[in-house]
PDB file of C-alpha atoms and ligand atoms in Angstrom:
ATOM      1  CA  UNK A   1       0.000   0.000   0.000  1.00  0.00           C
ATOM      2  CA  UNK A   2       1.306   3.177  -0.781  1.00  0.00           C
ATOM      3  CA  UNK A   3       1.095   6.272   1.890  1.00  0.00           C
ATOM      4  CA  UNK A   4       1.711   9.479   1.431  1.00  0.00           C
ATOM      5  CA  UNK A   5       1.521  12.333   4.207  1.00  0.00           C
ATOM      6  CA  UNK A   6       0.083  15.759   4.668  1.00  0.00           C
ATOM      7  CA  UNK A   7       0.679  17.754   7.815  1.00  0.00           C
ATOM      8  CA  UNK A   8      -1.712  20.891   7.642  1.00  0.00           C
ATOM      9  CA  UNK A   9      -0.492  24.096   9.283  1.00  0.00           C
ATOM     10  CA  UNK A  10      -2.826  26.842  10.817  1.00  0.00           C
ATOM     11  CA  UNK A  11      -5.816  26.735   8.996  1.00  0.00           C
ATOM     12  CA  UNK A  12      -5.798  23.195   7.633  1.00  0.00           C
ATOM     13  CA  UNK A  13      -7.500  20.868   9.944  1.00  0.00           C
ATOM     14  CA  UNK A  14      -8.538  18.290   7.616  1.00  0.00           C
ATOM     15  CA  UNK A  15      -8.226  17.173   3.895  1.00  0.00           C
ATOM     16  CA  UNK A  16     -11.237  19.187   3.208  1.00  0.00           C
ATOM     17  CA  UNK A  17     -12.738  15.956   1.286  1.00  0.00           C
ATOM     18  CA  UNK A  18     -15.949  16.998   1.964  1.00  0.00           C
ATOM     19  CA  UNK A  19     -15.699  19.801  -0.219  1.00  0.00           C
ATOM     20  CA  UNK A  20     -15.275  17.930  -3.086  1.00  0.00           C
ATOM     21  CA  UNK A  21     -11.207  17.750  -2.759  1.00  0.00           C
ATOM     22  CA  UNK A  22     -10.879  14.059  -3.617  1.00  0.00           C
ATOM     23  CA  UNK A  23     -14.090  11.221  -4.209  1.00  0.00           C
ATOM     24  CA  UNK A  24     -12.135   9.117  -1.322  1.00  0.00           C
ATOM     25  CA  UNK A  25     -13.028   7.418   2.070  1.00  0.00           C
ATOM     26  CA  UNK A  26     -11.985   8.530   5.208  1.00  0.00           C
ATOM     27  CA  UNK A  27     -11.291   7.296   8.599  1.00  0.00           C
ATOM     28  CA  UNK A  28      -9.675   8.200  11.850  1.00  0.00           C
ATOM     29  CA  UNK A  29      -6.739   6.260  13.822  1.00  0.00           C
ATOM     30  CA  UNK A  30      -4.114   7.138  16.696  1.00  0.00           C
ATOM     31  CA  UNK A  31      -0.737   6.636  16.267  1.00  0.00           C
ATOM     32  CA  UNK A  32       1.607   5.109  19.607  1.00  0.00           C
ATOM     33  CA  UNK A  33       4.633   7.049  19.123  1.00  0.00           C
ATOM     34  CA  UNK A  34       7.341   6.428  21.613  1.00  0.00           C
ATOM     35  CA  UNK A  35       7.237  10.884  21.750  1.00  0.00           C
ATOM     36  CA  UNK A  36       3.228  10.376  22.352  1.00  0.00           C
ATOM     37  CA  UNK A  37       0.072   9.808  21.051  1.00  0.00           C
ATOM     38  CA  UNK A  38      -0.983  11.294  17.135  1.00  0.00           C
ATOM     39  CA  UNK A  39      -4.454  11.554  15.919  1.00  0.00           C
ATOM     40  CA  UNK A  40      -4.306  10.968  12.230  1.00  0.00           C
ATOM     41  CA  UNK A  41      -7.123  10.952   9.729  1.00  0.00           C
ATOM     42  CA  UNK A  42      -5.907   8.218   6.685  1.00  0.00           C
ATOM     43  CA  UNK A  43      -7.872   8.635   3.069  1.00  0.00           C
ATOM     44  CA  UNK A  44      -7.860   6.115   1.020  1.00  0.00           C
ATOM     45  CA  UNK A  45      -8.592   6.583  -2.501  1.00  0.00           C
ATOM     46  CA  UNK A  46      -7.023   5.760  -6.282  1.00  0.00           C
ATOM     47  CA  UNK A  47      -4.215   7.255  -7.536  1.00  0.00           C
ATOM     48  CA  UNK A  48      -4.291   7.713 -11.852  1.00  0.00           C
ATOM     49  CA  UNK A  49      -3.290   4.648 -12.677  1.00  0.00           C
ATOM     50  CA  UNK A  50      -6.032   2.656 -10.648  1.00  0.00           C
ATOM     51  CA  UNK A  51      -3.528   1.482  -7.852  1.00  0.00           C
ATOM     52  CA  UNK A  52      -4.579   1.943  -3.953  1.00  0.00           C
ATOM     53  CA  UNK A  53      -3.375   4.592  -2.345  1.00  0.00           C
ATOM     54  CA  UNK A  54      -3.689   6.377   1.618  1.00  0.00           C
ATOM     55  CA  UNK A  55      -3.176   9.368   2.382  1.00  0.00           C
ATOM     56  CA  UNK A  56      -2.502  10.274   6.002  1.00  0.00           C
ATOM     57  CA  UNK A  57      -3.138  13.498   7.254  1.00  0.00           C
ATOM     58  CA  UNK A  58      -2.296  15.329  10.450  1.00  0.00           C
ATOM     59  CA  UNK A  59      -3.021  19.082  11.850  1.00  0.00           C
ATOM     60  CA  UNK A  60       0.100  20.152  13.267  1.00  0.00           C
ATOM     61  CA  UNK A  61      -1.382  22.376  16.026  1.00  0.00           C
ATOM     62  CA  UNK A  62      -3.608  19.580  16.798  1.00  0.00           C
ATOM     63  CA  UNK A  63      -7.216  19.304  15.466  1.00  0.00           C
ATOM     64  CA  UNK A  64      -8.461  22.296  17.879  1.00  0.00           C
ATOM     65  CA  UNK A  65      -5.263  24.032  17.315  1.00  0.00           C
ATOM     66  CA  UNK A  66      -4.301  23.389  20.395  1.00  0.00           C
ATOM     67  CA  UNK A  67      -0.463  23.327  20.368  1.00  0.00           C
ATOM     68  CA  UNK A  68       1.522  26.614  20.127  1.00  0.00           C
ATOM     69  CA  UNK A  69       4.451  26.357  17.682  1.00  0.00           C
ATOM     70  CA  UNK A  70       6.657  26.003  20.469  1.00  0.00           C
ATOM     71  CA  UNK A  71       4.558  23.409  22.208  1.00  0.00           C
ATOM     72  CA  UNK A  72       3.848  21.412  19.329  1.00  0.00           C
ATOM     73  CA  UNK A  73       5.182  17.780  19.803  1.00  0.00           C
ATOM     74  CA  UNK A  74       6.801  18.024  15.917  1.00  0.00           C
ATOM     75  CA  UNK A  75       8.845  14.545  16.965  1.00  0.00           C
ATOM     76  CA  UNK A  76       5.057  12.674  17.729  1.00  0.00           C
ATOM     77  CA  UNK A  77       4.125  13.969  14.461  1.00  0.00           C
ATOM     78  CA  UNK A  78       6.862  12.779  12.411  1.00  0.00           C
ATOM     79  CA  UNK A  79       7.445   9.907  13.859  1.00  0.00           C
ATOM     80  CA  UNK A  80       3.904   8.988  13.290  1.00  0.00           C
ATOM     81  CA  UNK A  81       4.045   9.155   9.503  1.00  0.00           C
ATOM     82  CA  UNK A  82       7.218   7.358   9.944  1.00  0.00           C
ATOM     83  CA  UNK A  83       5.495   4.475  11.199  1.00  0.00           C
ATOM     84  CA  UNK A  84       2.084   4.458   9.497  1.00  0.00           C
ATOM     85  CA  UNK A  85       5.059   4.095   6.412  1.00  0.00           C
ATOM     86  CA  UNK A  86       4.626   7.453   4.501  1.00  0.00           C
ATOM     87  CA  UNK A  87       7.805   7.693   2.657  1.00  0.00           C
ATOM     88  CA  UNK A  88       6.500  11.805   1.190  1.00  0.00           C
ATOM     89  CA  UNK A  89       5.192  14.674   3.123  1.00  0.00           C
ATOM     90  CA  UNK A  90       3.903  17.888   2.299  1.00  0.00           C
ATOM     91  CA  UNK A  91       3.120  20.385   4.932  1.00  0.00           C
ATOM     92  CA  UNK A  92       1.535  23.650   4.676  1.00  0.00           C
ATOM     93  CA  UNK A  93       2.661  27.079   6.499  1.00  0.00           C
ATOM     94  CA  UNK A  94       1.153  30.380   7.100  1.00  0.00           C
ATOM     95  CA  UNK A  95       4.577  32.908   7.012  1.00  0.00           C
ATOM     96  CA  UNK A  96       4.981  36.514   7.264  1.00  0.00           C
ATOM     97  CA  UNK A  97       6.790  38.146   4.120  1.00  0.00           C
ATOM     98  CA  UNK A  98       9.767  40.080   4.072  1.00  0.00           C
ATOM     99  CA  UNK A  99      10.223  40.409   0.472  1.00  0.00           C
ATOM    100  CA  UNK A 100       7.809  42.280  -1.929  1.00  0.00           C
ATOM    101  CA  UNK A 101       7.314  40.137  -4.633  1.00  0.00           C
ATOM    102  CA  UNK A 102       5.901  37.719  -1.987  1.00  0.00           C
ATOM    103  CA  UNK A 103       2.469  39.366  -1.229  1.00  0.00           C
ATOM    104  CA  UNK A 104       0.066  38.751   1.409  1.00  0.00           C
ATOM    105  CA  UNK A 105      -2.473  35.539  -0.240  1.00  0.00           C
ATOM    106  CA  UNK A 106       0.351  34.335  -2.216  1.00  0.00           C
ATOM    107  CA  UNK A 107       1.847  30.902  -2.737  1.00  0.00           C
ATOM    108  CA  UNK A 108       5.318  29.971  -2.239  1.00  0.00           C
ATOM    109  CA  UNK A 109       7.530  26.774  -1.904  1.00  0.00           C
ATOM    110  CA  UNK A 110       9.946  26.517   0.808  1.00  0.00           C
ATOM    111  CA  UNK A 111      13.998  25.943  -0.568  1.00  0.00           C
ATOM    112  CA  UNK A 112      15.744  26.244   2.848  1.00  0.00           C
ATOM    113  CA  UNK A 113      15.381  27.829   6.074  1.00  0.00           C
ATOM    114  CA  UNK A 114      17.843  30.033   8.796  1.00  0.00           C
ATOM    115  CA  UNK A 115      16.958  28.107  12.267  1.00  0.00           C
ATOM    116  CA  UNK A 116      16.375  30.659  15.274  1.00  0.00           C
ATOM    117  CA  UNK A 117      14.677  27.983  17.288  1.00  0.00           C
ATOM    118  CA  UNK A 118      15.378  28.326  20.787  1.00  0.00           C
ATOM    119  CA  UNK A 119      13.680  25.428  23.129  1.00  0.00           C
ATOM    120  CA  UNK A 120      12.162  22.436  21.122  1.00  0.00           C
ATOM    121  CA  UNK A 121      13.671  19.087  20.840  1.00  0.00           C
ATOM    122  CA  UNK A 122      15.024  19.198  17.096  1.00  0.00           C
ATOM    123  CA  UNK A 123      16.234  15.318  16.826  1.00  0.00           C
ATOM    124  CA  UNK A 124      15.332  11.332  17.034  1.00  0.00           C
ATOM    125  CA  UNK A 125      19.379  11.184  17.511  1.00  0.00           C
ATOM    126  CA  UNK A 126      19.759  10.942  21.258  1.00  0.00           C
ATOM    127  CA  UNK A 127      22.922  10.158  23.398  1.00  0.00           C
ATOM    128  CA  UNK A 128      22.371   5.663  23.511  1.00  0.00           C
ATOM    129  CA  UNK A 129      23.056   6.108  19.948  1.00  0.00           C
ATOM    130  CA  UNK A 130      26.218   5.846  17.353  1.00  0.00           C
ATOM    131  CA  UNK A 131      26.900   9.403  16.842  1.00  0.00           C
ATOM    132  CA  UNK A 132      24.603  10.299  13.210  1.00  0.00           C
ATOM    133  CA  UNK A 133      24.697  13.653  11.317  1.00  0.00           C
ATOM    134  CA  UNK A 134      21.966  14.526   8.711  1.00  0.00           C
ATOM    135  CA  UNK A 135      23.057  16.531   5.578  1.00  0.00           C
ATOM    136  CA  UNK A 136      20.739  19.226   5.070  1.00  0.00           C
ATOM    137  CA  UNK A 137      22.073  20.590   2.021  1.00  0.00           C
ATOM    138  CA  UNK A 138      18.889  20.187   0.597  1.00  0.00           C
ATOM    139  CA  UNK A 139      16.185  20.052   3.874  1.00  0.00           C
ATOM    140  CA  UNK A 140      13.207  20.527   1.592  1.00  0.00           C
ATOM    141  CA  UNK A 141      13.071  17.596  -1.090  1.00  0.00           C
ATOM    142  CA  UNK A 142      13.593  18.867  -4.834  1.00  0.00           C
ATOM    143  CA  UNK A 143      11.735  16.516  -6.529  1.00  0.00           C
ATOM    144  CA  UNK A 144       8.505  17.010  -4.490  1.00  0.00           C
ATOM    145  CA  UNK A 145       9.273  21.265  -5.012  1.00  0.00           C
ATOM    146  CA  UNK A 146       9.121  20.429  -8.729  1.00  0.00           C
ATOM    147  CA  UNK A 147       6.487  18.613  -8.647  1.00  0.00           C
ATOM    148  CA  UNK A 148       4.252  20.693  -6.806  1.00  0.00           C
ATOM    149  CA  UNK A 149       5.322  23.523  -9.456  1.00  0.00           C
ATOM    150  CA  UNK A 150       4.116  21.379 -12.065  1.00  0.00           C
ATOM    151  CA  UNK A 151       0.887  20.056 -10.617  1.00  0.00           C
ATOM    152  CA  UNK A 152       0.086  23.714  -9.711  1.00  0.00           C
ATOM    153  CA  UNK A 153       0.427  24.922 -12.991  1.00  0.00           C
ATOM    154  CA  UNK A 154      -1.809  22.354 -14.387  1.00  0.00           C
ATOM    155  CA  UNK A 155      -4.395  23.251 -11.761  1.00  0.00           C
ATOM    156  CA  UNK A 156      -4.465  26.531 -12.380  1.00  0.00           C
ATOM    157  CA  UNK A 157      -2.446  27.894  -9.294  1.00  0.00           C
ATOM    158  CA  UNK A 158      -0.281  30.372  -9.267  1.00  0.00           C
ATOM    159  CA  UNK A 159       3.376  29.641  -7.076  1.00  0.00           C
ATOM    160  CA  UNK A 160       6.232  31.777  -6.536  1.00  0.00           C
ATOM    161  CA  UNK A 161       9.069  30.457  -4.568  1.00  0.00           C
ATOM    162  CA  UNK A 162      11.240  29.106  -3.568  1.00  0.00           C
ATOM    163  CA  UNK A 163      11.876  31.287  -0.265  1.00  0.00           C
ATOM    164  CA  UNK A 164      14.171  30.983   2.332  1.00  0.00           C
ATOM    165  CA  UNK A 165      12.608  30.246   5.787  1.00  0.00           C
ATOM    166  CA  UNK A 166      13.367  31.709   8.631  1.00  0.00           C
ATOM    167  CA  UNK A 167      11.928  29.746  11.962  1.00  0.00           C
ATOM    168  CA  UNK A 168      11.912  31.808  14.835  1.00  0.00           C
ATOM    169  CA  UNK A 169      10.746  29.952  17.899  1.00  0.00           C
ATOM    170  CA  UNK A 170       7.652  32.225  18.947  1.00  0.00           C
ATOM    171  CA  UNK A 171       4.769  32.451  20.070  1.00  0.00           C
ATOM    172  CA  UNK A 172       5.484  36.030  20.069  1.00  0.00           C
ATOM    173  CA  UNK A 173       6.310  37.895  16.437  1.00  0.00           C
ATOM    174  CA  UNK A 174       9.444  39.198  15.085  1.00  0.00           C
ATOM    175  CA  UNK A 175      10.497  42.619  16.795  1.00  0.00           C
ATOM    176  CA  UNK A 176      11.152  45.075  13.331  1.00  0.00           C
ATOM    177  CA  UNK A 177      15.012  45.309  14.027  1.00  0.00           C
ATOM    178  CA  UNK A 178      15.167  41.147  13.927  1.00  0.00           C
ATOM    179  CA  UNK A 179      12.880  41.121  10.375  1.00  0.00           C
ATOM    180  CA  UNK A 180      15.439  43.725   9.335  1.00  0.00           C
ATOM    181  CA  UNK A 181      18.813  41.148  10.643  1.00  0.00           C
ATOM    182  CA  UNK A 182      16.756  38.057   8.696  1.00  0.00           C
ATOM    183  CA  UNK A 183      16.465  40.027   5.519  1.00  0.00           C
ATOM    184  CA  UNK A 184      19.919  41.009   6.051  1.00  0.00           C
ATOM    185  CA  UNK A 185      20.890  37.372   5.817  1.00  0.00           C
ATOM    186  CA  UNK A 186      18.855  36.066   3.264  1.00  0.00           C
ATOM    187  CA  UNK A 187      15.355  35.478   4.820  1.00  0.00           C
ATOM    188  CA  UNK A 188      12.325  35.603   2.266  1.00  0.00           C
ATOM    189  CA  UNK A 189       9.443  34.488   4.992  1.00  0.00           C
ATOM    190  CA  UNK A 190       8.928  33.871   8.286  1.00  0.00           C
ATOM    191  CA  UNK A 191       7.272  31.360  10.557  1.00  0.00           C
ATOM    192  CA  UNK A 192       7.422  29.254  13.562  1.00  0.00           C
ATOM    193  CA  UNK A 193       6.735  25.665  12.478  1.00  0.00           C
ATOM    194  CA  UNK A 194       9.049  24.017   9.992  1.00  0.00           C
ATOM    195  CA  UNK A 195      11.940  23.770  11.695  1.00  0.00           C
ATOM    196  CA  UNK A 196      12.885  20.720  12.979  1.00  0.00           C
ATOM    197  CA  UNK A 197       9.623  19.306  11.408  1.00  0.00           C
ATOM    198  CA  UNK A 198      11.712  19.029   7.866  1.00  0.00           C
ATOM    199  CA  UNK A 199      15.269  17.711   9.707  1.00  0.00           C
ATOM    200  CA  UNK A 200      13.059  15.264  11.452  1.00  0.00           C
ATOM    201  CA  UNK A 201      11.572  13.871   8.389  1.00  0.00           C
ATOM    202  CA  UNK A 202      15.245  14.080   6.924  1.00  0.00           C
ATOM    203  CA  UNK A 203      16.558  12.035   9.941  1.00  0.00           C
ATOM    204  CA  UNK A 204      14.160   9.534   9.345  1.00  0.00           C
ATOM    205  CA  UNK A 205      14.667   9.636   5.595  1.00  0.00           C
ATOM    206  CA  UNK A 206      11.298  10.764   4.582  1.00  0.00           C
ATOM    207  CA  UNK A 207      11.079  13.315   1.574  1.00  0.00           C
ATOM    208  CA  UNK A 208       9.803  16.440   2.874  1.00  0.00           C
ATOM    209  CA  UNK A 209       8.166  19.260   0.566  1.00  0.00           C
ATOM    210  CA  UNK A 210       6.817  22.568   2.048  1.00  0.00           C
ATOM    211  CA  UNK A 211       4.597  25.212   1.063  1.00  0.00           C
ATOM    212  CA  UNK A 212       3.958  28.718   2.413  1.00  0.00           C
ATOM    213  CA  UNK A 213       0.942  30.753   2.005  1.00  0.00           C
ATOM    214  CA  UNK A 214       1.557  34.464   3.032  1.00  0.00           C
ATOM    215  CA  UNK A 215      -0.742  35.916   5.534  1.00  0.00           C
ATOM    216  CA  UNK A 216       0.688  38.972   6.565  1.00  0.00           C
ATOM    217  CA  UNK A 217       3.984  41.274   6.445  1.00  0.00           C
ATOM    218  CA  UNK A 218       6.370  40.858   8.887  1.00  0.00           C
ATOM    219  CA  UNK A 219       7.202  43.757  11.404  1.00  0.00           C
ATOM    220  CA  UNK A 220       7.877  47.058   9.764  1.00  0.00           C
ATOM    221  CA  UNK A 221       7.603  46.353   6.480  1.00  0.00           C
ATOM    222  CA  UNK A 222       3.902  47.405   4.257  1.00  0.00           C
ATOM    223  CA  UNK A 223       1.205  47.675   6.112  1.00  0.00           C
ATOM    224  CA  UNK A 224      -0.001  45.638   8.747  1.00  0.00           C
ATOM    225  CA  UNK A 225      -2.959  43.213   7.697  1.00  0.00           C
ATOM    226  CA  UNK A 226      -5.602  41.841   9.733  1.00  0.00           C
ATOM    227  CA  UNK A 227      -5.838  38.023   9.335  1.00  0.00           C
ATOM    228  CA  UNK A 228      -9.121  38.040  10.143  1.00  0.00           C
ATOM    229  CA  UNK A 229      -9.754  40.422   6.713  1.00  0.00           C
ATOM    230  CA  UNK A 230      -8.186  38.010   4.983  1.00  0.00           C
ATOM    231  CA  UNK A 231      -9.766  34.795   5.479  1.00  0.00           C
ATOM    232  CA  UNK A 232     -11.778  34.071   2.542  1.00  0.00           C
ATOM    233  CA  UNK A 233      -8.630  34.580   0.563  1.00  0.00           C
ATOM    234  CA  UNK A 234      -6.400  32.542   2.430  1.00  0.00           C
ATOM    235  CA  UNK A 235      -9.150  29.716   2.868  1.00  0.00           C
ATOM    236  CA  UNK A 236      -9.164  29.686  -0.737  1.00  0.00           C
ATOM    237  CA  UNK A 237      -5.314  29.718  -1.330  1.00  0.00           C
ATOM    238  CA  UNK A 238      -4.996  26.367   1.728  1.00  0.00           C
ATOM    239  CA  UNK A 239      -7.758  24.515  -0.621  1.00  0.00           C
ATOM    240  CA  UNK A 240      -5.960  24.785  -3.713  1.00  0.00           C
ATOM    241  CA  UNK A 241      -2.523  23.608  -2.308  1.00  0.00           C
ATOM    242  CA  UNK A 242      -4.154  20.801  -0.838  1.00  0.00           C
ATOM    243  CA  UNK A 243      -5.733  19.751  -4.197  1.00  0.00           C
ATOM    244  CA  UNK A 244      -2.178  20.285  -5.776  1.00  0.00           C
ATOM    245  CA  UNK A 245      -0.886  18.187  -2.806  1.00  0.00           C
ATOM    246  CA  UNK A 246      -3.389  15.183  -3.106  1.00  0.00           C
ATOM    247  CA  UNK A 247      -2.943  15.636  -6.972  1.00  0.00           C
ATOM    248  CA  UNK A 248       0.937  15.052  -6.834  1.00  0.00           C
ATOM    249  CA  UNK A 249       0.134  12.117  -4.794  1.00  0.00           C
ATOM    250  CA  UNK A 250      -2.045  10.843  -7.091  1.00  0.00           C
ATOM    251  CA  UNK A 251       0.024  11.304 -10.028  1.00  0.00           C
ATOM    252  CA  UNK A 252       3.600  10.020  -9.337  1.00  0.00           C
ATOM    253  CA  UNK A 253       4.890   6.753  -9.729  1.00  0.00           C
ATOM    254  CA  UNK A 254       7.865   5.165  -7.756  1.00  0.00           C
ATOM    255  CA  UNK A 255      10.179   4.999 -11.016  1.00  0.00           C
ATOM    256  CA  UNK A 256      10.297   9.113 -10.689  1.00  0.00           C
ATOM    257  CA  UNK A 257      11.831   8.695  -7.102  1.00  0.00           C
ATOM    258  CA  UNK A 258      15.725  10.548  -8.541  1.00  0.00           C
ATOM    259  CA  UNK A 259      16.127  12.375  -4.805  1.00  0.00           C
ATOM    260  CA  UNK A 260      18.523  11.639  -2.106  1.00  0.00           C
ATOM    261  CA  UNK A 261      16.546  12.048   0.826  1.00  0.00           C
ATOM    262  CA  UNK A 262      16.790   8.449   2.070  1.00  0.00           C
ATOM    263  CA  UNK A 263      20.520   8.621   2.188  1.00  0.00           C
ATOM    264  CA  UNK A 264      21.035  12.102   4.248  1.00  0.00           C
ATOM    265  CA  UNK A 265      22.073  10.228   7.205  1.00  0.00           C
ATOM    266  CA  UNK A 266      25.697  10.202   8.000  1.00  0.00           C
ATOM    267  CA  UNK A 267      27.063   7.215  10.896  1.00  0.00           C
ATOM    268  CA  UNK A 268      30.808   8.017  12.368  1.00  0.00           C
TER     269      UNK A 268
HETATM  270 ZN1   ZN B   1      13.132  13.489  -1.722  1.00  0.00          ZN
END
């Protein structure tokens, strides 16, 4: 059986089937992590060519949003894709912008990110172990970048990208002098969330693909936006990258698999 994985960020609590995303059937299971318990919700549908496939969905703040971005237990969540055997992910992010040509609604992969995570745990690697590094040359997968370009662009979306993330560890936003330092060093967004989640999934050899939609500016730069004002727009923009997500799924077939994700792992 193949399984894929989707971790929704704020906004996307489920696979939105119900509104006509995908024809497939859906049902609930928990996941026994040795990190903790996940709530995951699998669908199970066809991909093109007939075959059976699952996809397994998570919310990242939890299903009530409950989980802060520094609270969230990102090593339960991997780790549960991990073992329900979901070799892809693709998560969605809200991010502030700190460049202009990524505006507020707008789509945009995720290349690489600048990690100014303070508290969370950020690895499976823990001291009982041989000593493992993980290259992160490439911490967001290519293959599943270009893909998502391409099944966007049949579906009608438009994607810019890719931007460089900048994970701060929150809950509180960027003061205007540190948005100023990240676009000093080559920031393009900001957010909370994807770091470690995409050195997790690398760690565990799982191809990880990310995709920011912009819901505000970040401190001191245009005007400040409500998010509230913005809904509609944004719940329109989290539909369609789901349907590109699903799509991708859907589509691909194990003979395109031309990424090194599954070898990142280093053993000394
Ligand atoms: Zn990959």
């Amino acid at each position: 059986m193949k399984r894929k994985g989707i971790i929704g960020g704020t906004g996307v609590y489920d696979l939105g089937y119900h509104d006509g995303v995908t024809d497939g059937e859906m049902r609930k299971d928990v996941v026994d992590t040795p990190y903790g318990s996940v709530e995951v919700e699998i669908l199970s549908l066809k991909d093109k060519k007939g075959e059976d496939l699952e996809i397994v969905f998570l919310p990242r703040h939890g299903k009530d949003h409950s989980a802060m971005p520094h609270m969230i237990n990102y090593r339960a969540n991997v780790m549960a894709m991990a073992m329900m055997g979901v070799d892809e992910i693709y998560a969605t992010c809200m991010v502030g912008s700190m460049r202009s040509q990524f505006g507020v609604g707008e789509i945009v992969t995720i290349k690489d990110f600048l990690d100014f995570t303070k508290t969370r745990p950020s690895t499976f690697f823990e001291e009982d172990e041989e000593v493992k590094h993980v290259d992160v040359s490439h911490p967001y997968c290519q293959r599943l970048r270009t893909a998502f370009y391409q099944s966007a662009d049949a579906n009608h979306l438009r994607v810019k990208g890719g931007a460089v993330y900048v994970c701060t560890e929150g809950p509180r936003f960027e003061s205007v002098a540190e948005i100023r330092f990240f676009q000093m060093i080559g920031g393009d967004v900001v957010g909370m969330t994807n770091v470690p989640e995409c050195i997790l999934a690398k760690e565990l050899g799982i191809c990880y693909g990310a995709v920011g939609i912009v819901s505000n500016w970040a401190a001191g730069i245009g005007t400040s936006v409500q998010f509230k004002a913005l809904g509609e727009k944004l719940e329109e923009s989290r539909r369609k990258v789901i349907q590109v997500f699903v799509d991708v799924f859907r589509s691909e077939t194990d003979e395109e698999k031309d990424c090194d994700c599954a070898d990142s792992v280093m053993v000394l």
